[in-house]
mmCIF file of C-alpha atoms in Angstrom:
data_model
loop_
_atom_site.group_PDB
_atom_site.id
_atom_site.type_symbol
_atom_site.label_atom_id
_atom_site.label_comp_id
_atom_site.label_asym_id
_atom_site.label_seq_id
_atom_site.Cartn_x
_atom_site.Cartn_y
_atom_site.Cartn_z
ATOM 1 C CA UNK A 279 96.230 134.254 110.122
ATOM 2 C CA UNK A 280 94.394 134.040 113.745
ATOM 3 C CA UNK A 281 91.292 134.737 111.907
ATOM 4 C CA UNK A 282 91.189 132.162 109.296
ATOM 5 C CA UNK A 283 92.735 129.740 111.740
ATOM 6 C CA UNK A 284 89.522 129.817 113.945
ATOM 7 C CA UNK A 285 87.146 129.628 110.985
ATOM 8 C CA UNK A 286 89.357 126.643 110.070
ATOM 9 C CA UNK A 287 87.874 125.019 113.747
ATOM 10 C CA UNK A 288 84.681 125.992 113.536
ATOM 11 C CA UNK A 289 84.642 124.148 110.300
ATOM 12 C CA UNK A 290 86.280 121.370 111.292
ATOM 13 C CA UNK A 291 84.937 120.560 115.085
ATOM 14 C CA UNK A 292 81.923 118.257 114.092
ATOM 15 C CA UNK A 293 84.473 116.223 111.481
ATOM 16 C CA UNK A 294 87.253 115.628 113.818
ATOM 17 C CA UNK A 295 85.197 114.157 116.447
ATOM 18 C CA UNK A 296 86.448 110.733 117.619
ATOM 19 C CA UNK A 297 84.345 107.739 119.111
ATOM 20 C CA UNK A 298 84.981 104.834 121.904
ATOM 21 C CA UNK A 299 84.848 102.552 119.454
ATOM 22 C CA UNK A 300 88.425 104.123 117.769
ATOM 23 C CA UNK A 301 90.306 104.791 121.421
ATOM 24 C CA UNK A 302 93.883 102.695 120.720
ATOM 25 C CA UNK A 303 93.739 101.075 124.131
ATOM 26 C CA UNK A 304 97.361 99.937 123.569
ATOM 27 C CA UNK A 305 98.548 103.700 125.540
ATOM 28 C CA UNK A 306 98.126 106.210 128.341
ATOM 29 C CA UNK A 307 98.385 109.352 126.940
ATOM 30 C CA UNK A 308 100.655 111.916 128.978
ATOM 31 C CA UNK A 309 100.492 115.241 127.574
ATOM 32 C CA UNK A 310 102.103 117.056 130.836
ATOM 33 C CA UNK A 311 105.772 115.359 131.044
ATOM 34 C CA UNK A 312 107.839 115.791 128.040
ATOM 35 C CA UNK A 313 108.463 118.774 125.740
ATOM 36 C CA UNK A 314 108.019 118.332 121.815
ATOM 37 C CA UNK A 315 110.789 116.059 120.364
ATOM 38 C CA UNK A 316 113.937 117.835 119.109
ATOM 39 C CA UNK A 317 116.005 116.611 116.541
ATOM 40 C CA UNK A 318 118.595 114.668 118.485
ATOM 41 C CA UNK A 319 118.903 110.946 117.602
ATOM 42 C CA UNK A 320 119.164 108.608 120.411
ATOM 43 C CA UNK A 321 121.787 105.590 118.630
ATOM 44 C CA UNK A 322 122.021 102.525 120.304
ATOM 45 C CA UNK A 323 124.114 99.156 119.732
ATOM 46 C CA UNK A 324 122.225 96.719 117.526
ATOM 47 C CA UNK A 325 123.647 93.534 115.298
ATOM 48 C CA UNK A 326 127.041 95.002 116.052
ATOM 49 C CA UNK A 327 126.568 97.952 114.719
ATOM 50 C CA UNK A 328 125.493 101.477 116.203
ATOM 51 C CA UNK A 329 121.760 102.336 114.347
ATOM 52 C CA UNK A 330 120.160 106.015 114.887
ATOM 53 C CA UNK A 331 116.234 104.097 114.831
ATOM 54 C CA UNK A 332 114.420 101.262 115.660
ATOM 55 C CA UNK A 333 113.875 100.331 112.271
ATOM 56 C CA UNK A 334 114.274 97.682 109.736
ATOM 57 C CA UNK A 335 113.481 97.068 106.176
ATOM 58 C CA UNK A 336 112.929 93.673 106.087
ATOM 59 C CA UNK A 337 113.567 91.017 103.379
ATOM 60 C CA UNK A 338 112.020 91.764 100.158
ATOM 61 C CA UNK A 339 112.993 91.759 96.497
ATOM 62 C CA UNK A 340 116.120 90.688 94.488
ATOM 63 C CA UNK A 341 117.010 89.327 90.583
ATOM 64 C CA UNK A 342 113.412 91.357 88.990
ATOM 65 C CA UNK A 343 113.620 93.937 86.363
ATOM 66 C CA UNK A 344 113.077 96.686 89.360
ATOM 67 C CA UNK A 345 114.878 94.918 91.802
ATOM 68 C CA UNK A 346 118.155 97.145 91.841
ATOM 69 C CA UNK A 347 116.685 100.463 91.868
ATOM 70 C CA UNK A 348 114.411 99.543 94.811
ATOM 71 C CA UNK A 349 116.802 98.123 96.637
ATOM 72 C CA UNK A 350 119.041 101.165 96.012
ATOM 73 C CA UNK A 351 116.209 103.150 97.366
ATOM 74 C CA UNK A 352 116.012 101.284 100.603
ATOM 75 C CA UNK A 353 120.062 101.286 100.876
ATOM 76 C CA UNK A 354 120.138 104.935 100.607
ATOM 77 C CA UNK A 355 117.689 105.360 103.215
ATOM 78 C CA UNK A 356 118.574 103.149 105.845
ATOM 79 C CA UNK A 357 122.575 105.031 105.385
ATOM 80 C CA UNK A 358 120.658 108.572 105.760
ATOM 81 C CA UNK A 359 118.087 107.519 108.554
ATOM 82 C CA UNK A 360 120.508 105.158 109.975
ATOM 83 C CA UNK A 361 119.141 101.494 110.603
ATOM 84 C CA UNK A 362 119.548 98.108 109.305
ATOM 85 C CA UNK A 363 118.559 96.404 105.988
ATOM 86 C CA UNK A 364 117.595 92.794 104.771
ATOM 87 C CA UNK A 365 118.475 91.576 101.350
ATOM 88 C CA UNK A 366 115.522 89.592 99.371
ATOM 89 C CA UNK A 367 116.525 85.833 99.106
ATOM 90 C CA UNK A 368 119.905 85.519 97.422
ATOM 91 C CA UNK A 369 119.112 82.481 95.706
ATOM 92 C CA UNK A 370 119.517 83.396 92.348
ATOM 93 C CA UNK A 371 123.546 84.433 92.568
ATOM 94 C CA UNK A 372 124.584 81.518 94.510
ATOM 95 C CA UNK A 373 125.976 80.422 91.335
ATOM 96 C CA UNK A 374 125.148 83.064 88.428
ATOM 97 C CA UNK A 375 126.080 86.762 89.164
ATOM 98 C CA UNK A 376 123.947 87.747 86.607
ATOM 99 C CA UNK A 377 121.678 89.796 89.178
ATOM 100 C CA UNK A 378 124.378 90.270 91.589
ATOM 101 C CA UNK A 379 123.832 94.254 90.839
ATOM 102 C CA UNK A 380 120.318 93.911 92.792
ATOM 103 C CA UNK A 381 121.558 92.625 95.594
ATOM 104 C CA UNK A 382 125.077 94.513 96.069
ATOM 105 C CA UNK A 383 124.028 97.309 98.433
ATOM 106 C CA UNK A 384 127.268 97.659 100.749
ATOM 107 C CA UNK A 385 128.691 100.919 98.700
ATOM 108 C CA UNK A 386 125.052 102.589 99.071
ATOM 109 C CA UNK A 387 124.147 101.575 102.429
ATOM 110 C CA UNK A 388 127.575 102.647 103.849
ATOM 111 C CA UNK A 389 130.065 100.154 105.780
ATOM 112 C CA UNK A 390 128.075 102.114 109.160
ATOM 113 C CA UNK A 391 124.982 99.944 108.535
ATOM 114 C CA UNK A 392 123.680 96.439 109.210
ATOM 115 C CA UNK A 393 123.387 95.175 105.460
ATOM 116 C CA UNK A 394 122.584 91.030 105.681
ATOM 117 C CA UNK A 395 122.095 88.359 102.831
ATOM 118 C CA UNK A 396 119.644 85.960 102.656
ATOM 119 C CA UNK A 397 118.671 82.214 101.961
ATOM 120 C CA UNK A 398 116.210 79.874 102.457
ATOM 121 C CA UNK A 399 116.124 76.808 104.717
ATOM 122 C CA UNK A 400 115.815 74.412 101.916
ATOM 123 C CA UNK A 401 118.416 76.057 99.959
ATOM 124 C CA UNK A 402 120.767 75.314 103.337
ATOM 125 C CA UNK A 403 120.096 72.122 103.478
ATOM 126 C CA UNK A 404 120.965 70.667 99.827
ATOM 127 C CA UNK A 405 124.005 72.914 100.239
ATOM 128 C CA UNK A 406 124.766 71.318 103.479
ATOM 129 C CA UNK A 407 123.685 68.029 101.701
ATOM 130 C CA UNK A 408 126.554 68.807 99.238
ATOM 131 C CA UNK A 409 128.734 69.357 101.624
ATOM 132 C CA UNK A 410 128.871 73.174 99.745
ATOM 133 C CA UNK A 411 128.703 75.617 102.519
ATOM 134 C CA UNK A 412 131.666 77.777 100.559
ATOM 135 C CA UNK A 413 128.870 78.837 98.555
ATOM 136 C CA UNK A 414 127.044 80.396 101.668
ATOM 137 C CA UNK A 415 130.756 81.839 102.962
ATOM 138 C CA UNK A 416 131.543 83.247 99.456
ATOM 139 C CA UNK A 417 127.755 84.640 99.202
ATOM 140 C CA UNK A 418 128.070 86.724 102.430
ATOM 141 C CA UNK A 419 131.660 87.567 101.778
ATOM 142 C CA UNK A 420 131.101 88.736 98.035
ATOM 143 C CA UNK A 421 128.167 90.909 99.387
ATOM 144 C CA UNK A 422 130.383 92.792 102.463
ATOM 145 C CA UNK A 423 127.404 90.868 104.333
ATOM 146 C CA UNK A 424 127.398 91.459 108.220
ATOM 147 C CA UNK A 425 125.426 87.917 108.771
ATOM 148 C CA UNK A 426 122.968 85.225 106.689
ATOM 149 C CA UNK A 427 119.346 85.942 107.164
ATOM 150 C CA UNK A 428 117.769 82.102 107.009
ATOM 151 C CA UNK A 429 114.194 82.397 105.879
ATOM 152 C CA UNK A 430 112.430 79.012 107.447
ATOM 153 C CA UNK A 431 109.053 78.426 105.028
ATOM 154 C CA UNK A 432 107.770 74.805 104.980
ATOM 155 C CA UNK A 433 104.250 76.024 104.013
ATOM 156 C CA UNK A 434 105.717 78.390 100.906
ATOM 157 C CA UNK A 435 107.617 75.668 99.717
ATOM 158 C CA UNK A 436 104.760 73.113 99.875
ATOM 159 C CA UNK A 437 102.637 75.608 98.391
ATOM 160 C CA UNK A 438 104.971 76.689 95.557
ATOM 161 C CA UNK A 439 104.191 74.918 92.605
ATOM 162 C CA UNK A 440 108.463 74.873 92.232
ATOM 163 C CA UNK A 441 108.947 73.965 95.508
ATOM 164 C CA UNK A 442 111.848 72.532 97.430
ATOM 165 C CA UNK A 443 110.918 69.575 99.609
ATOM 166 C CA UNK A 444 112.433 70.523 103.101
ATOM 167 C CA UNK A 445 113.523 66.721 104.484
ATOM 168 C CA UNK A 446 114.473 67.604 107.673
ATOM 169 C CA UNK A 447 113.153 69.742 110.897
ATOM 170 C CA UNK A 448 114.674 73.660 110.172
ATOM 171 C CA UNK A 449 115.971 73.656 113.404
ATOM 172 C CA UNK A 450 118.810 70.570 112.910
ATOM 173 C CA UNK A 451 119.742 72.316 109.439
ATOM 174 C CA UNK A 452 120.150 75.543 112.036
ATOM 175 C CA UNK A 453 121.686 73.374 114.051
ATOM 176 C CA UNK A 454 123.927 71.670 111.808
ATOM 177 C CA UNK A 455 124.658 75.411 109.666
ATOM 178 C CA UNK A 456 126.237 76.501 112.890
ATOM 179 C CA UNK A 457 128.485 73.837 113.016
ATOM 180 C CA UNK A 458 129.955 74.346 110.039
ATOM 181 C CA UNK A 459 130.090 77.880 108.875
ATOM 182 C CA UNK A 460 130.919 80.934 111.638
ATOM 183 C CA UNK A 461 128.797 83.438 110.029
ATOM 184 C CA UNK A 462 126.661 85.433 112.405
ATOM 185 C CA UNK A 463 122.844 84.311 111.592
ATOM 186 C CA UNK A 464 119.525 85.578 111.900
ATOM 187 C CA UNK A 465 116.468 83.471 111.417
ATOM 188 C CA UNK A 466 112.869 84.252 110.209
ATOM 189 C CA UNK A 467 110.018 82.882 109.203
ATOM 190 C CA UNK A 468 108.048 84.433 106.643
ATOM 191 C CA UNK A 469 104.180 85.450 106.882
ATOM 192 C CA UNK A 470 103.113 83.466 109.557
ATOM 193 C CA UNK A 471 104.979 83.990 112.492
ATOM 194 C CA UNK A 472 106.302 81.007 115.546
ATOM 195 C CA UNK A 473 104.844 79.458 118.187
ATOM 196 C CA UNK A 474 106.485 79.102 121.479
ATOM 197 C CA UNK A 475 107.868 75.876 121.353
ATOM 198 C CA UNK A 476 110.124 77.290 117.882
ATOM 199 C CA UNK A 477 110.423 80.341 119.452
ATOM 200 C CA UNK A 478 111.881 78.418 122.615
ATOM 201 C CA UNK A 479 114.616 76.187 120.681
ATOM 202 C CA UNK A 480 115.628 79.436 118.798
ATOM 203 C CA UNK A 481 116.444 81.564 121.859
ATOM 204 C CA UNK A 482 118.602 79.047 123.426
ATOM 205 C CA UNK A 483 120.708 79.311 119.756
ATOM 206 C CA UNK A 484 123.376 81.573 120.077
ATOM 207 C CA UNK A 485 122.212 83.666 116.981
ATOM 208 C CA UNK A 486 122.444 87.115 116.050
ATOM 209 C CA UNK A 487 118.165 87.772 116.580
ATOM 210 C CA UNK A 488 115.505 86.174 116.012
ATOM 211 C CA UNK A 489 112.909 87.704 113.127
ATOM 212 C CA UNK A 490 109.566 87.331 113.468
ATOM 213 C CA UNK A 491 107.726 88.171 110.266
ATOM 214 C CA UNK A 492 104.434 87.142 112.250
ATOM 215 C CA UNK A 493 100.786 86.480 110.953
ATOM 216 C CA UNK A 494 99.028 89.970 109.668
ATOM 217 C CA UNK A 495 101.423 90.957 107.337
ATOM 218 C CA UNK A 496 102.865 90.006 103.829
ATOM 219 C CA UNK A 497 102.285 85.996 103.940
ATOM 220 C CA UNK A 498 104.334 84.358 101.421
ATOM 221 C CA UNK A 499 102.511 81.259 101.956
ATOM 222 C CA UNK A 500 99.423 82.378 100.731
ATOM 223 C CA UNK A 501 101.470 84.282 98.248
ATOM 224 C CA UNK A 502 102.583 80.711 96.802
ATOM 225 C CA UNK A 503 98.897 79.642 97.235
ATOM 226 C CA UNK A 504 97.197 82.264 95.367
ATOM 227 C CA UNK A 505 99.160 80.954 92.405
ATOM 228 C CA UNK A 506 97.909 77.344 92.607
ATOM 229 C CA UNK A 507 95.554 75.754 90.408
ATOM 230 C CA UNK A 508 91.759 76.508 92.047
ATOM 231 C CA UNK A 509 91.320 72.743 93.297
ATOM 232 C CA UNK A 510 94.969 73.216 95.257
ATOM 233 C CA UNK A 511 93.785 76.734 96.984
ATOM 234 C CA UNK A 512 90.241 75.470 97.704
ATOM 235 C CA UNK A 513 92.023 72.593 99.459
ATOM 236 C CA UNK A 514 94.531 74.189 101.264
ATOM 237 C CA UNK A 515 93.318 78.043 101.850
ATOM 238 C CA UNK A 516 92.596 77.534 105.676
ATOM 239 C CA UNK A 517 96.317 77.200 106.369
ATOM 240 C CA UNK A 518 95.916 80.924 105.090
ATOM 241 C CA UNK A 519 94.617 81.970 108.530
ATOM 242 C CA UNK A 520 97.114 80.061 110.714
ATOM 243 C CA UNK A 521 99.694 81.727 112.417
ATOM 244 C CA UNK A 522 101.119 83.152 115.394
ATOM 245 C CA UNK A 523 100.635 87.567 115.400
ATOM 246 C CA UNK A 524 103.843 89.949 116.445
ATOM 247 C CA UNK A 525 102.020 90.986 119.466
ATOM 248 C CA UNK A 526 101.213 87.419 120.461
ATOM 249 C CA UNK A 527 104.669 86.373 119.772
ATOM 250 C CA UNK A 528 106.519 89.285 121.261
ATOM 251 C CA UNK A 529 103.984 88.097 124.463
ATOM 252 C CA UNK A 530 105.242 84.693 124.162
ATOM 253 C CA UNK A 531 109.394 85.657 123.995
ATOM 254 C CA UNK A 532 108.599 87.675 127.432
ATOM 255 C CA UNK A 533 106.650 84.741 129.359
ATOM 256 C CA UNK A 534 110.030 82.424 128.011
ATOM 257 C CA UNK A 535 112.149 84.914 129.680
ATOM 258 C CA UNK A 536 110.679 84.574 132.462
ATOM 259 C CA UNK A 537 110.899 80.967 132.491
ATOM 260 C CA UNK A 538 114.122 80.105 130.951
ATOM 261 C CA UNK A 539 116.380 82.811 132.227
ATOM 262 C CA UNK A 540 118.890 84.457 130.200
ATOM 263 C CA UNK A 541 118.606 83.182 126.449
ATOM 264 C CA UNK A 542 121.723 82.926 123.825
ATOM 265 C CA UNK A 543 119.549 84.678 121.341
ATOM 266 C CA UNK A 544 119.246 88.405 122.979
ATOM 267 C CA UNK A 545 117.901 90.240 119.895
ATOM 268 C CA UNK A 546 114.883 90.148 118.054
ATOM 269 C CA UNK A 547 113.373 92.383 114.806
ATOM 270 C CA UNK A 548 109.694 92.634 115.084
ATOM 271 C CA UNK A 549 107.645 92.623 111.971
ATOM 272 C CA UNK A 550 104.705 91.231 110.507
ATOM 273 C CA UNK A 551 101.246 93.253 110.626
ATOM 274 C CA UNK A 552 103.314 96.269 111.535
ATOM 275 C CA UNK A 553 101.487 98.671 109.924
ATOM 276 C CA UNK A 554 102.374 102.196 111.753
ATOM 277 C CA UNK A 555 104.749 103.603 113.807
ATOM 278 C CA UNK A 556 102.109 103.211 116.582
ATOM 279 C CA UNK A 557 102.505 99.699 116.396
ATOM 280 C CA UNK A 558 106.206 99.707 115.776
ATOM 281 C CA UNK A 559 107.102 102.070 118.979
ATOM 282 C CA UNK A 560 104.184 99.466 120.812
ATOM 283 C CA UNK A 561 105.801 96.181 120.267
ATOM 284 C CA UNK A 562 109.397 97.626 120.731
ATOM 285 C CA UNK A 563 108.260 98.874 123.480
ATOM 286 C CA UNK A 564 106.604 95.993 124.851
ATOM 287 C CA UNK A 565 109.612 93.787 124.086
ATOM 288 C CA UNK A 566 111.856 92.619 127.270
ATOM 289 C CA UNK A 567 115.083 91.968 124.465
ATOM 290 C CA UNK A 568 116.416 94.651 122.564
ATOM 291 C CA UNK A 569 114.084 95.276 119.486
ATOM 292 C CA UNK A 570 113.528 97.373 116.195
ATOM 293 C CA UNK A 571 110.832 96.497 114.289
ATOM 294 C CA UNK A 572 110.026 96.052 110.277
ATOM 295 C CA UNK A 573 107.204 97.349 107.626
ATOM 296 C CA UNK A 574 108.467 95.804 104.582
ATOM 297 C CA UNK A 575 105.528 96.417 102.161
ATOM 298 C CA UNK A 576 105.188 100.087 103.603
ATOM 299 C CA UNK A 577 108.472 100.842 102.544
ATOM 300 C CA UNK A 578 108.119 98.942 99.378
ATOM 301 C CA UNK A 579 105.300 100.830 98.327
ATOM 302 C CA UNK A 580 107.474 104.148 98.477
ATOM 303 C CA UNK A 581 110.798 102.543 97.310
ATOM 304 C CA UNK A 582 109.839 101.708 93.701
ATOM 305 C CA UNK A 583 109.681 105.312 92.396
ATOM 306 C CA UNK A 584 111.881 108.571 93.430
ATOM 307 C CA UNK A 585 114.065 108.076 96.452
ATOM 308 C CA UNK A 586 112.581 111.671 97.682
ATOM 309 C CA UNK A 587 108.820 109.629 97.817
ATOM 310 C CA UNK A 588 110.219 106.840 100.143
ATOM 311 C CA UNK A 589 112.795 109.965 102.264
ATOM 312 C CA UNK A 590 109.951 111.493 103.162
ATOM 313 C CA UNK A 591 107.817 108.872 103.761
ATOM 314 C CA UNK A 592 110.997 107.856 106.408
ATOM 315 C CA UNK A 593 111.048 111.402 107.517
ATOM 316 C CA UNK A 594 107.365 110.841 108.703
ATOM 317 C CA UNK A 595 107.671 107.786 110.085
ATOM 318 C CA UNK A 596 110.619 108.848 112.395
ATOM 319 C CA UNK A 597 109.204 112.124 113.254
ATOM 320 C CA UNK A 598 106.112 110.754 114.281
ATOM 321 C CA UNK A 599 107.917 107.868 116.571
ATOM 322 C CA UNK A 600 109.563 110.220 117.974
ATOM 323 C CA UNK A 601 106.180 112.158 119.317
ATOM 324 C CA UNK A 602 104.883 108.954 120.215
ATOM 325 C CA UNK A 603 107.972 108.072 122.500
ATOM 326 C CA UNK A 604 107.565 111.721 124.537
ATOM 327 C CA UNK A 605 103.987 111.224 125.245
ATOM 328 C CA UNK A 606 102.579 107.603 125.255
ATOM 329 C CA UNK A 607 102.935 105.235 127.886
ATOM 330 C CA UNK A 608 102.304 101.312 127.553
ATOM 331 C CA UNK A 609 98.758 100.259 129.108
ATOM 332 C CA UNK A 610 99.137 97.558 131.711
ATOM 333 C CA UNK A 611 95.741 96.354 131.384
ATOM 334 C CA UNK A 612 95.638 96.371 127.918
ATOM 335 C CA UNK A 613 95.628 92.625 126.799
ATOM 336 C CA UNK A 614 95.684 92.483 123.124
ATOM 337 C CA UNK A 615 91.906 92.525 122.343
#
């Protein structure tokens, strides 16, 4: 009723004042151009494949007691929303299908969807080593993969107390990968981010996109860390801190543009420290290559339980995108601080 809805304000003025100190600088709002969003879905071409959003559930989880019902979760979604979905490092069914269940997700994400395996950089290079790289090809293939995600983490696997020692720069097993298999590829790092001169050498790569998983988000490097003896973390905790934000590096791809023309590499997925769909439509926005961008601990949080916890949480998230794309407008003079 009218009546209650006014005694609702009255209520509720002094609470939902908002300070300077709050205003997201990142946007000009522009409240007299656009209607409220309707329903349609605006699809566009992404990985080969025609997505409904600008979303992406990153690389998470695999070969855990759990594993297969989240990832189920997260399948199911990303067929009913419509966008693209990582696999958790595919490690442990190179060679024993004993978990294979967690990680098969073509017949619940749809053959519509981007659905991609994953593998580490060190893991690529013994198998190059071994001159093995029918274990990669038989990986993707057994999955109904689209592509090989290639997780690059020198400072995880130092950290890791089982740790692979990575003998050569990531970028000549890329390199060498390429050469050999003719899978499409997508490479990430994995809590830290890149800094321009990696970011450089992987746009002129004709891969599928380019991944950020930036500094601000999970950090699987302090991940490893944290489960070091005390003497180990107290030693190397400032690494920790290092790293390269999605903001900074979505900067950095735009000045290389600029500089180095059209790249090989014309995709990128943008996550890291995306925590909202505020900072999701921002960075996609911001972007100068085609973009969608990733909250993989968001999503994990609601995948582990009912699907209907982590459909609407999706429903949200999309909805409120949506509003965001009718009535915010980058700042120009905003410059990150």
């Amino acid at each position: 009723m009218t009546k209650d809805r006014k005694l609702d304000h009255i209520q509720l003025a002094f609470d939902s004042q908002t300070g300077f100190a709050e205003q997201d600088q990142r946007f000009i709002y522009e409240p007299m151009l656009a209607a409220h969003p309707n329903d349609e879905e605006n699809s566009f071409l992404f990985l080969g494949k025609m997505i409904r959003a600008p979303f992406w559930v990153s690389s998470m989880t695999g070969g855990t007691g759990v594993a297969e019902k989240i990832n189920k979760n997260i399948a199911q979604a990303c067929r009913e929303f419509g966008f693209g979905m990582g696999l958790g490092s595919c490690r442990k069914i190179l060679f024993d299908k004993t978990h294979w269940a967690d990680f098969d997700m073509r017949d619940t994400i749809g053959p519509d969807q981007p659905l991609w395996a994953n593998l580490g950089i060190a893991q690529i290079e013994k198998l190059l080593q071994e001159k093995n790289e029918k274990a990669i090809i038989d990986l993707v293939g057994g999955l109904r993969a689209d592509g090989l995600i290639v997780h690059v983490n020198p400072l995880q696997e130092w950290f890791q107390p089982e740790g692979d020692h990575i003998e050569r720069p990531p970028l000549e097993t890329i390199t060498h990968l390429m050469e050999r298999i003719h899978i499409p590829l997508i490479v990430k790092e994995v809590g830290q981010g890149m800094g321009e001169d990696s970011l450089k050498r992987l746009l002129e790569l004709p891969l599928a996109a380019i991944e950020f998983a930036a500094y601000g988000g999970t950090n699987f490097s302090n991940l490893e860390l944290m489960r070091e003896d005390p003497a180990t973390q107290e030693m190397y905790q400032p690494f920790a801190f290092v790293g390269q934000t999605a903001y900074q590096m979505v900067k950095t791809v735009n000045r290389l543009l600029q500089q180095m023309g059209e790249p090989r590499c014309r995709q990128l997925i943008i996550s890291g420290g995306v925590k909202s769909y505020l900072d999701g439509y921002h960075l996609t926005s911001l972007s100068q290559l085609p973009a969608v961008y990733g909250m993989a601990s968001a999503v994990l949080k609601h995948a582990t339980g009912d699907y209907r916890e982590l459909q609407t949480y999706l429903k949200n998230q999309l909805k409120a995108f949506r509003l965001a794309q009718q009535y915010l407008k980058l700042n120009p003079e905003y410059d990150g601080t």
